CSV table of C-alpha atoms (C1' of nucleotides) in Angstrom, one decimal:
chain,number,residue,atom,x,y,z
X,14,MET,CA,-21.3,-114.1,48.6
X,15,ARG,CA,-18.6,-112.0,50.1
X,16,ILE,CA,-14.7,-113.5,50.4
X,17,LEU,CA,-13.3,-112.3,53.7
X,18,GLY,CA,-10.9,-109.8,53.7
X,19,SER,CA,-12.5,-108.7,50.2
X,20,VAL,CA,-14.0,-105.3,50.4
X,21,PRO,CA,-17.1,-104.5,49.6
X,22,ARG,CA,-18.1,-102.3,46.4
X,23,SER,CA,-21.3,-100.5,48.8
X,24,GLY,CA,-20.8,-96.6,48.6
X,25,ALA,CA,-22.0,-95.6,51.8
X,26,GLU,CA,-19.5,-98.8,52.9
X,27,ALA,CA,-17.3,-97.3,51.7
X,28,ARG,CA,-17.6,-93.5,52.9
X,29,ARG,CA,-17.8,-94.8,56.5
X,30,ARG,CA,-14.6,-96.5,56.4
X,31,LEU,CA,-13.0,-93.1,54.8
X,32,GLN,CA,-14.2,-91.0,57.7
X,33,GLN,CA,-13.4,-93.3,60.2
X,34,ALA,CA,-9.8,-94.0,58.9
X,35,ALA,CA,-9.5,-90.2,58.7
X,36,LEU,CA,-10.7,-89.7,61.6
X,37,GLU,CA,-7.9,-92.1,63.1
X,38,LEU,CA,-5.3,-90.6,61.5
X,39,TYR,CA,-5.7,-87.4,62.2
X,40,ARG,CA,-5.3,-88.0,65.6
X,41,GLU,CA,-2.8,-89.9,65.8
X,42,ARG,CA,-0.3,-87.8,63.5
X,43,GLY,CA,-2.1,-84.1,62.9
X,44,PHE,CA,-3.9,-83.6,59.8
X,45,ASP,CA,-0.9,-82.3,58.2
X,46,ARG,CA,1.1,-85.1,58.5
X,47,THR,CA,-2.3,-87.5,56.5
X,48,THR,CA,-2.0,-87.7,53.5
X,49,THR,CA,-4.8,-89.1,51.5
X,50,ALA,CA,-3.7,-91.9,49.3
X,51,GLU,CA,-3.1,-92.5,53.5
X,52,ILE,CA,-6.5,-92.3,54.4
X,53,ALA,CA,-7.5,-94.4,51.4
X,54,ALA,CA,-5.0,-96.8,51.6
X,55,ARG,CA,-6.2,-97.4,55.2
X,56,ALA,CA,-9.7,-97.4,54.1
X,57,GLY,CA,-8.9,-100.6,51.3
X,58,LEU,CA,-9.1,-97.9,49.2
X,59,ASN,CA,-7.7,-95.5,45.7
X,60,GLU,CA,-7.1,-92.2,46.9
X,61,ARG,CA,-9.6,-91.6,43.4
X,62,THR,CA,-12.1,-93.0,45.3
X,63,PHE,CA,-11.1,-90.5,48.4
X,64,PHE,CA,-12.6,-87.8,46.1
X,65,ARG,CA,-15.2,-89.5,44.7
X,66,HIS,CA,-16.7,-89.8,48.0
X,67,PHE,CA,-15.3,-86.2,49.1
X,68,PRO,CA,-14.4,-83.2,47.8
X,69,ASP,CA,-11.9,-81.8,50.2
X,70,LYS,CA,-9.9,-83.5,53.4
X,71,ARG,CA,-12.4,-81.4,55.0
X,72,GLU,CA,-14.7,-82.5,54.8
X,73,VAL,CA,-14.7,-86.1,55.9
X,74,LEU,CA,-15.4,-84.8,58.9
X,75,PHE,CA,-18.4,-83.2,58.0
X,76,ASP,CA,-20.7,-85.9,56.3
X,77,GLY,CA,-23.3,-85.6,58.6
X,78,GLU,CA,-24.0,-82.3,58.6
X,79,SER,CA,-27.1,-81.8,56.7
X,80,ASP,CA,-29.3,-84.3,58.4
X,81,LEU,CA,-28.0,-82.4,61.0
X,82,ARG,CA,-29.7,-79.2,58.9
X,83,ALA,CA,-33.2,-82.0,58.6
X,84,ALA,CA,-33.5,-82.0,61.9
X,85,LEU,CA,-32.8,-78.8,63.2
X,86,THR,CA,-35.0,-77.4,60.5
X,87,GLU,CA,-37.9,-79.5,61.6
X,88,ALA,CA,-38.1,-78.6,65.3
X,89,VAL,CA,-37.8,-75.4,64.6
X,90,ALA,CA,-41.0,-76.0,62.8
X,91,GLU,CA,-43.2,-77.8,65.0
X,92,ALA,CA,-41.7,-76.1,68.0
X,93,PRO,CA,-45.1,-75.3,70.4
X,94,ASP,CA,-46.3,-71.8,69.7
X,95,GLY,CA,-45.8,-68.9,72.2
X,96,LEU,CA,-41.9,-69.6,72.6
X,97,GLN,CA,-39.5,-66.4,72.5
X,98,PRO,CA,-37.1,-66.5,69.4
X,99,LEU,CA,-34.4,-68.2,71.6
X,100,ASP,CA,-36.7,-69.9,73.2
X,101,LEU,CA,-37.0,-72.1,70.0
X,102,ILE,CA,-33.6,-72.7,69.2
X,103,LEU,CA,-33.3,-73.9,72.8
X,104,HIS,CA,-35.9,-75.9,72.1
X,105,ALA,CA,-35.0,-77.5,68.3
X,106,PHE,CA,-30.8,-77.4,70.4
X,107,ARG,CA,-32.6,-80.4,72.7
X,108,LYS,CA,-34.1,-82.1,70.7
X,109,VAL,CA,-31.3,-82.6,68.0
X,110,GLU,CA,-29.2,-83.4,70.9
X,111,HIS,CA,-29.9,-87.4,71.0
X,112,ILE,CA,-27.7,-87.6,67.4
X,113,LEU,CA,-24.3,-86.0,69.2
X,114,GLU,CA,-25.7,-88.1,72.6
X,115,GLY,CA,-25.7,-91.3,71.1
X,116,ASN,CA,-23.1,-91.1,69.0
X,117,ARG,CA,-20.6,-90.0,71.6
X,118,PRO,CA,-17.7,-92.8,70.4
X,119,PHE,CA,-17.5,-90.9,67.4
X,120,ALA,CA,-18.6,-87.7,67.9
X,121,GLU,CA,-15.5,-87.0,71.2
X,122,PRO,CA,-12.4,-87.6,68.9
X,123,ARG,CA,-13.9,-85.7,65.8
X,124,LEU,CA,-14.9,-82.2,68.1
X,125,ARG,CA,-11.0,-83.2,69.8
X,126,VAL,CA,-9.0,-83.3,66.1
X,127,ILE,CA,-11.5,-80.5,65.0
X,128,ALA,CA,-10.7,-78.2,67.9
X,129,GLU,CA,-7.0,-78.6,67.3
X,130,THR,CA,-6.5,-78.3,63.7
X,131,PRO,CA,-6.7,-74.6,62.4
X,132,ALA,CA,-8.0,-76.4,58.7
X,133,LEU,CA,-10.4,-78.3,60.4
X,134,ARG,CA,-11.2,-75.6,62.7
X,135,GLU,CA,-12.3,-72.9,59.5
X,136,ARG,CA,-14.2,-75.8,57.9
X,137,ASP,CA,-16.3,-76.1,61.1
X,138,LEU,CA,-17.2,-72.7,61.9
X,139,ALA,CA,-17.8,-72.3,57.9
X,140,LYS,CA,-20.6,-75.3,58.6
X,141,ALA,CA,-22.2,-73.6,61.9
X,142,ALA,CA,-22.5,-70.4,60.1
X,143,SER,CA,-24.2,-71.9,57.2
X,144,MET,CA,-26.6,-73.8,59.6
X,145,ALA,CA,-27.0,-71.2,62.0
X,146,GLU,CA,-28.5,-69.1,58.6
X,147,ALA,CA,-31.1,-71.6,57.9
X,148,VAL,CA,-32.3,-71.9,61.2
X,149,ALA,CA,-32.5,-68.4,60.9
X,150,GLU,CA,-34.4,-69.2,57.8
X,151,ALA,CA,-36.7,-71.9,60.2
X,152,LEU,CA,-37.6,-68.8,62.0
X,153,ARG,CA,-38.6,-66.3,59.7
X,154,ARG,CA,-41.1,-68.8,58.4
X,155,ARG,CA,-42.3,-68.8,62.0
X,156,GLY,CA,-43.0,-65.7,61.9
X,157,VAL,CA,-39.8,-64.3,63.8
X,158,ALA,CA,-39.1,-60.5,62.0
X,159,ASP,CA,-36.5,-60.7,59.5
X,160,ARG,CA,-33.0,-58.8,60.8
X,161,LEU,CA,-33.9,-60.3,64.4
X,162,ALA,CA,-33.6,-64.2,62.9
X,163,GLY,CA,-29.9,-64.3,61.8
X,164,LEU,CA,-28.9,-62.9,65.8
X,165,ALA,CA,-31.2,-64.9,66.7
X,166,ALA,CA,-29.6,-68.4,64.8
X,167,HIS,CA,-26.1,-67.0,65.2
X,168,THR,CA,-26.0,-66.5,68.5
X,169,GLY,CA,-28.2,-69.1,69.0
X,170,TRP,CA,-25.4,-71.0,67.3
X,171,ALA,CA,-22.8,-69.4,70.4
X,172,ALA,CA,-24.7,-70.8,73.4
X,173,PHE,CA,-25.3,-75.1,71.5
X,174,HIS,CA,-20.5,-74.3,70.7
X,175,HIS,CA,-19.5,-73.3,73.4
X,176,ALA,CA,-22.3,-76.1,75.4
X,177,ALA,CA,-21.0,-78.9,73.0
X,178,GLN,CA,-17.2,-77.8,73.9
X,179,ALA,CA,-18.0,-77.7,78.0
X,180,TRP,CA,-19.8,-81.7,76.7
X,181,ILE,CA,-16.1,-82.7,75.6
X,182,ASP,CA,-13.7,-80.6,77.8
X,183,ASP,CA,-15.9,-81.2,81.2
X,184,SER,CA,-17.7,-84.2,80.3
X,185,THR,CA,-19.4,-84.4,84.1
X,186,GLN,CA,-22.5,-83.4,83.0
X,187,SER,CA,-25.5,-84.7,79.6
X,188,LEU,CA,-25.2,-82.6,77.5
X,189,ASP,CA,-28.4,-81.4,77.3
X,190,ALA,CA,-27.6,-80.1,80.8
X,191,TYR,CA,-24.7,-78.1,79.2
X,192,LEU,CA,-27.5,-77.0,76.8
X,193,LEU,CA,-30.0,-75.5,79.9
X,194,GLN,CA,-26.8,-73.5,81.0
X,195,ALA,CA,-26.0,-71.7,78.3
X,196,PHE,CA,-29.3,-71.2,77.5
X,197,ASP,CA,-29.6,-69.5,80.7
X,198,ASP,CA,-26.3,-67.6,80.6
X,199,LEU,CA,-27.2,-65.8,77.3
X,200,ARG,CA,-30.6,-64.5,79.3
X,201,ALA,CA,-28.8,-63.4,81.7
X,202,LEU,CA,-26.5,-61.8,79.9
X,203,SER,CA,-29.4,-58.5,78.5
X,204,LEU,CA,-29.5,-58.6,82.5
X,205,THR,CA,-25.9,-58.8,84.2
X,206,THR,CA,-24.9,-55.9,86.8
X,207,PRO,CA,-22.5,-53.8,85.2
X,208,ALA,CA,-19.9,-54.4,85.1
X,209,ALA,CA,-17.5,-51.9,87.1
X,210,ASP,CA,-16.5,-52.8,90.4
X,211,ALA,CA,-15.8,-56.0,90.2
X,212,ALA,CA,-12.4,-54.8,88.1
X,213,ARG,CA,-10.8,-53.2,90.6
W,3,MET,CA,20.6,-44.0,43.2
W,4,ARG,CA,17.1,-46.1,42.4
W,5,ILE,CA,16.7,-46.9,38.6
W,6,LEU,CA,13.4,-46.4,37.4
W,7,GLY,CA,11.5,-50.4,37.3
W,8,SER,CA,13.8,-51.3,40.3
W,9,VAL,CA,11.7,-53.4,42.6
W,10,PRO,CA,12.2,-51.3,46.2
W,11,ARG,CA,13.7,-54.1,48.7
W,12,SER,CA,11.5,-52.3,51.6
W,13,GLY,CA,9.3,-55.8,53.2
W,14,ALA,CA,6.2,-52.8,53.9
W,15,GLU,CA,6.0,-52.1,50.6
W,16,ALA,CA,6.4,-55.6,48.8
W,17,ARG,CA,3.5,-56.2,51.4
W,18,ARG,CA,1.1,-53.8,50.4
W,19,ARG,CA,1.4,-54.7,46.9
W,20,LEU,CA,1.4,-58.0,47.4
W,21,GLN,CA,-2.0,-57.5,48.8
W,22,GLN,CA,-3.2,-55.1,46.4
W,23,ALA,CA,-2.3,-56.8,43.4
W,24,ALA,CA,-4.0,-60.1,45.0
W,25,LEU,CA,-7.4,-58.2,46.1
W,26,GLU,CA,-7.7,-56.8,42.6
W,27,LEU,CA,-7.6,-60.3,40.8
W,28,TYR,CA,-9.3,-61.5,43.4
W,29,ARG,CA,-11.9,-59.0,41.9
W,30,GLU,CA,-11.1,-59.7,38.7
W,31,ARG,CA,-10.7,-63.3,37.4
W,32,GLY,CA,-12.1,-64.5,41.4
W,33,PHE,CA,-10.5,-66.2,44.3
W,34,ASP,CA,-10.0,-70.0,42.0
W,35,ARG,CA,-8.7,-68.5,39.0
W,36,THR,CA,-5.7,-66.2,40.5
W,37,THR,CA,-2.8,-68.0,40.6
W,38,THR,CA,-0.1,-66.9,43.2
W,39,ALA,CA,2.3,-66.7,40.1
W,40,GLU,CA,-0.3,-64.2,38.9
W,41,ILE,CA,-0.4,-61.9,41.4
W,42,ALA,CA,3.4,-61.7,42.2
W,43,ALA,CA,3.5,-60.8,38.3
W,44,ARG,CA,1.4,-58.0,38.8
W,45,ALA,CA,3.2,-56.8,41.9
W,46,GLY,CA,7.0,-56.9,40.6
W,47,LEU,CA,7.8,-59.8,42.4
W,48,ASN,CA,8.8,-63.9,42.8
W,49,GLU,CA,6.2,-65.9,42.9
W,50,ARG,CA,7.8,-67.4,46.2
W,51,THR,CA,8.6,-64.1,47.8
W,52,PHE,CA,4.6,-64.2,48.2
W,53,PHE,CA,4.4,-66.6,51.1
W,54,ARG,CA,7.3,-64.4,52.2
W,55,HIS,CA,4.9,-62.5,53.6
W,56,PHE,CA,2.3,-64.4,53.2
W,57,PRO,CA,1.4,-68.2,54.8
W,58,ASP,CA,-1.2,-68.4,52.3
W,59,LYS,CA,-3.2,-67.6,49.4
W,60,ARG,CA,-6.2,-66.3,52.4
W,61,GLU,CA,-3.7,-64.5,54.6
W,62,VAL,CA,-3.2,-61.3,51.6
W,63,LEU,CA,-6.5,-60.0,52.9
W,64,PHE,CA,-6.6,-60.1,56.3
W,65,ASP,CA,-3.6,-58.1,57.2
W,66,GLY,CA,-4.9,-55.6,59.4
W,67,GLU,CA,-6.0,-58.4,61.6
W,68,SER,CA,-4.0,-57.6,64.6
W,69,ASP,CA,-3.8,-53.5,64.9
W,70,LEU,CA,-8.1,-53.9,64.9
W,71,ARG,CA,-7.3,-56.5,68.0
W,72,ALA,CA,-5.0,-54.8,69.0
W,73,ALA,CA,-8.1,-51.3,69.3
W,74,LEU,CA,-10.7,-53.7,70.6
W,75,THR,CA,-9.0,-55.0,73.4
W,76,GLU,CA,-7.4,-51.7,74.3
W,77,ALA,CA,-10.5,-50.0,74.1
W,78,VAL,CA,-12.7,-52.8,76.1
W,79,ALA,CA,-9.7,-52.0,78.6
W,80,GLU,CA,-10.2,-48.4,79.1
W,81,ALA,CA,-14.7,-48.5,78.7
W,82,PRO,CA,-16.4,-46.4,81.7
W,83,ASP,CA,-17.5,-48.4,84.6
W,84,GLY,CA,-20.7,-49.8,84.6
W,85,LEU,CA,-21.5,-50.4,81.7
W,86,GLN,CA,-23.3,-54.5,80.9
W,87,PRO,CA,-20.3,-56.7,78.8
W,88,LEU,CA,-23.3,-56.1,76.1
W,89,ASP,CA,-22.9,-51.9,76.0
W,90,LEU,CA,-19.1,-52.6,77.3
W,91,ILE,CA,-19.2,-54.1,74.1
W,92,LEU,CA,-20.8,-51.4,71.6
W,93,HIS,CA,-18.5,-49.6,73.0
W,94,ALA,CA,-16.2,-50.8,71.9
W,95,PHE,CA,-16.9,-51.6,68.8
W,96,ARG,CA,-17.9,-48.2,67.6
W,97,LYS,CA,-14.2,-46.4,69.2
W,98,VAL,CA,-12.7,-48.9,66.7
W,99,GLU,CA,-15.3,-48.5,63.3
W,100,HIS,CA,-13.5,-46.0,62.4
W,101,ILE,CA,-11.0,-48.3,61.2
W,102,LEU,CA,-13.1,-49.4,58.9
W,103,GLU,CA,-15.0,-45.7,58.1
W,104,GLY,CA,-12.0,-44.5,56.9
W,105,ASN,CA,-10.3,-46.8,55.0
W,106,ARG,CA,-13.3,-47.6,52.7
W,107,PRO,CA,-11.7,-48.2,49.4
W,108,PHE,CA,-9.8,-50.6,50.6
W,109,ALA,CA,-12.6,-52.2,53.4
W,110,GLU,CA,-15.3,-52.6,50.7
W,111,PRO,CA,-14.0,-54.3,47.6
W,112,ARG,CA,-12.6,-56.4,50.7
W,113,LEU,CA,-15.8,-57.6,52.6
W,114,ARG,CA,-17.5,-58.5,48.9
W,115,VAL,CA,-15.0,-61.0,47.9
W,116,ILE,CA,-15.2,-62.3,50.9
W,117,ALA,CA,-18.6,-62.7,51.0
W,118,GLU,CA,-18.8,-63.7,47.4
W,119,THR,CA,-15.9,-66.5,47.8
W,120,PRO,CA,-16.8,-69.5,50.0
W,121,ALA,CA,-12.5,-69.8,50.9
W,122,LEU,CA,-12.6,-66.9,51.8
W,123,ARG,CA,-15.2,-66.7,53.8
W,124,GLU,CA,-14.2,-69.8,55.7
W,125,ARG,CA,-10.6,-67.3,57.3
W,126,ASP,CA,-13.3,-64.7,57.5
W,127,LEU,CA,-14.8,-66.9,60.4
W,128,ALA,CA,-11.7,-68.2,62.3
W,129,LYS,CA,-10.4,-64.8,62.1
W,130,ALA,CA,-14.2,-63.9,63.3
W,131,ALA,CA,-13.5,-66.2,66.2
W,132,SER,CA,-9.9,-66.0,67.2
W,133,MET,CA,-11.2,-62.0,68.0
W,134,ALA,CA,-14.2,-62.7,70.1
W,135,GLU,CA,-11.7,-64.9,71.8
W,136,ALA,CA,-9.5,-61.9,72.6
W,137,VAL,CA,-12.5,-59.2,73.5
W,138,ALA,CA,-13.9,-62.1,75.7
W,139,GLU,CA,-10.3,-62.8,77.6
W,140,ALA,CA,-10.9,-58.7,77.7
W,141,LEU,CA,-14.2,-58.8,79.4
W,142,ARG,CA,-12.5,-60.9,82.2
W,143,ARG,CA,-10.5,-58.5,82.7
W,144,ARG,CA,-12.9,-56.3,83.4
W,145,GLY,CA,-14.6,-58.7,85.7
W,146,VAL,CA,-17.0,-60.1,84.1
W,147,ALA,CA,-17.8,-63.7,84.4
W,148,ASP,CA,-16.2,-66.1,82.8
W,149,ARG,CA,-19.0,-68.0,80.9
W,150,LEU,CA,-20.7,-65.7,80.3
W,151,ALA,CA,-17.2,-63.4,78.6
W,152,GLY,CA,-16.7,-66.0,76.2
W,153,LEU,CA,-20.8,-65.5,75.3
W,154,ALA,CA,-21.1,-62.6,75.3
W,155,ALA,CA,-18.1,-62.2,72.9
W,156,HIS,CA,-19.2,-64.1,70.1
W,157,THR,CA,-23.3,-62.5,70.6
W,158,GLY,CA,-21.4,-59.1,69.8
W,159,TRP,CA,-19.4,-60.0,67.8
W,160,ALA,CA,-22.8,-61.8,65.5
W,161,ALA,CA,-24.4,-58.2,65.5
W,162,PHE,CA,-21.0,-56.3,64.3
W,163,HIS,CA,-21.0,-59.3,61.6
W,164,HIS,CA,-24.4,-57.7,61.0
W,165,ALA,CA,-24.6,-53.7,61.2
W,166,ALA,CA,-20.6,-54.1,58.6
W,167,GLN,CA,-22.9,-57.0,56.3
W,168,ALA,CA,-25.7,-53.5,56.0
W,169,TRP,CA,-22.8,-51.4,55.3
W,170,ILE,CA,-21.5,-52.5,52.4
W,171,ASP,CA,-25.4,-54.1,50.8
W,172,ASP,CA,-27.1,-51.1,51.8
W,173,SER,CA,-24.8,-48.3,52.4
W,174,THR,CA,-27.9,-46.0,53.3
W,175,GLN,CA,-26.8,-44.8,56.1
W,176,SER,CA,-23.0,-44.9,58.4
W,177,LEU,CA,-21.6,-48.3,59.8
W,178,ASP,CA,-21.9,-46.5,63.1
W,179,ALA,CA,-26.4,-46.2,62.7
W,180,TYR,CA,-25.8,-50.1,61.8
W,181,LEU,CA,-23.9,-51.2,64.4
W,182,LEU,CA,-26.8,-49.0,66.9
W,183,GLN,CA,-29.4,-51.4,65.1
W,184,ALA,CA,-27.8,-54.1,65.1
W,185,PHE,CA,-26.8,-54.4,69.4
W,186,ASP,CA,-31.0,-53.1,70.1
W,187,ASP,CA,-31.9,-56.1,68.2
W,188,LEU,CA,-30.0,-57.9,69.8
W,189,ARG,CA,-31.0,-56.2,73.3
W,190,ALA,CA,-34.6,-57.3,71.7
W,191,LEU,CA,-33.4,-60.1,72.2
W,192,SER,CA,-35.3,-61.5,75.0
W,193,LEU,CA,-37.8,-59.2,74.8
W,194,THR,CA,-39.5,-60.1,72.0
W,195,THR,CA,-43.1,-60.8,71.6
W,196,PRO,CA,-44.1,-64.5,71.4
W,197,ALA,CA,-43.9,-65.5,68.0
W,198,ALA,CA,-47.1,-67.8,67.8
W,199,ASP,CA,-49.5,-65.4,66.6
W,200,ALA,CA,-47.4,-64.2,63.4
W,201,ALA,CA,-47.0,-68.2,61.8
W,202,ARG,CA,-50.6,-68.4,60.8
V,17,DG,C1',-8.8,-94.2,36.1
V,18,DT,C1',-4.3,-91.7,34.2
V,19,DC,C1',-2.9,-86.2,33.4
V,20,DT,C1',-1.9,-82.7,34.9
V,21,DA,C1',-2.1,-77.3,37.4
V,22,DT,C1',-1.1,-74.9,41.8
V,23,DA,C1',-0.9,-74.3,45.6
V,24,DC,C1',2.8,-74.4,48.9
V,25,DT,C1',7.9,-76.3,51.8
V,26,DG,C1',12.7,-76.1,51.9
V,27,DA,C1',17.6,-75.2,50.7
V,28,DG,C1',20.8,-71.8,48.9
V,29,DA,C1',22.5,-68.4,46.0
V,30,DT,C1',22.4,-63.0,45.1
V,31,DA,C1',21.3,-58.7,45.6
V,32,DG,C1',20.9,-54.4,47.9
V,33,DA,C1',20.8,-51.4,52.8
V,34,DC,C1',23.5,-51.5,56.3
M,21,DG,C1',32.1,-57.1,56.2
M,22,DT,C1',26.6,-58.5,58.6
M,23,DC,C1',21.9,-58.7,57.7
M,24,DT,C1',16.7,-59.8,55.2
M,25,DA,C1',14.7,-59.3,51.2
M,26,DT,C1',14.1,-61.6,47.9
M,27,DC,C1',15.2,-65.4,43.9
M,28,DT,C1',16.1,-70.1,41.7
M,29,DC,C1',15.5,-74.2,41.5
M,30,DA,C1',13.7,-78.9,43.2
M,31,DG,C1',10.3,-81.4,44.9
M,32,DT,C1',5.7,-83.3,47.6
M,33,DA,C1',0.2,-83.0,47.9
M,34,DT,C1',-4.4,-81.8,47.2
M,35,DA,C1',-7.5,-81.8,43.8
M,36,DG,C1',-9.5,-80.7,39.4
M,37,DA,C1',-10.0,-81.9,34.1
M,38,DC,C1',-10.4,-85.1,30.9
DNA sequence: GTCTATACTGAGATAGAC
DNA sequence: GTCTATCTCAGTATAGAC
């Protein structure tokens, strides 16, 4: 029986508490002025426990990565036939976008603190690159040419990031709407009228 | 009068020695197994001096950034009229590519150690993102639409990175040749035939 | 859960260029 | 003398080894 105030020993529960505590503290004092000991204390745990769950102070905000990766590669694999590479990617993003949209109370402050903290932004970019590689691999399995797959995945990710940022900053439309817009812009890139005259 | 073995007090000279020592040690033992004290020792300097020149252990390999940034934005500004955004970027990359090509003895081991060290790869991605932002700003000044500029810059950077990697890994052609190929691939992305049949 | 190496910081002392 | 690069000393916090 669980006594009031006691700390649950379930690993998953501890993880969640650590993530929540870290996000709160990073927002309150900033990432640099938050110690791992403080995070652990707020979660009612020992500092050492923090490092048993997360390899470092940044990783605590990048936990859902493998879920998102799995969802994305699966969405690419199951997309309908007959799509161009970029449309394949758009299809996949639209299919998993609900993961972010449905978890906005956590996703929004998370993206905010990442955007304003260089150390976290670095980690975010690394995760994005690794995720883009996974998408590229999924594209290759669908028959997209080797060199094109990597470029398409990274390009698609730039569009996704662009959309997610607008979703946080503007927040007048749904993430899905921003996604569609970003991929429209992407296609427009190769068709744009020369920039010549506008420059004067 | 300069006594044999004394360390020159010029700041620029010390910087160069620290960079050279760091690159050598990172390649010999790996980034993680190299201490800042060892780098300083090989450069004939004190550990504390290392941190006066570079804010952290990674940054020592990312010094030419501001030069490259200046060269790139200038190249975008001075590109001929009538180019599409992506062609503007390609023009700029081709104009500064000689900075890498001409410094291969340093650039090549540097890119190698970055590619194989996660911590350095993170920093590299962050620099790339920040550089892409600078290019985006330069594009806007040339009249490229606001939202398109960011996408074009990040997309162009993906192509550039792709080219630079091939230049290091394959090294059968010039960097310029890989650049042209990458941007061709990029344009092909929007025109590719559906991936449908190849998947079976 | 304990212990330790090391990245990094701050303040003040010293040494050389001018 | 000033100015700046470097060094010495004394720490703290992260992360890894045990």
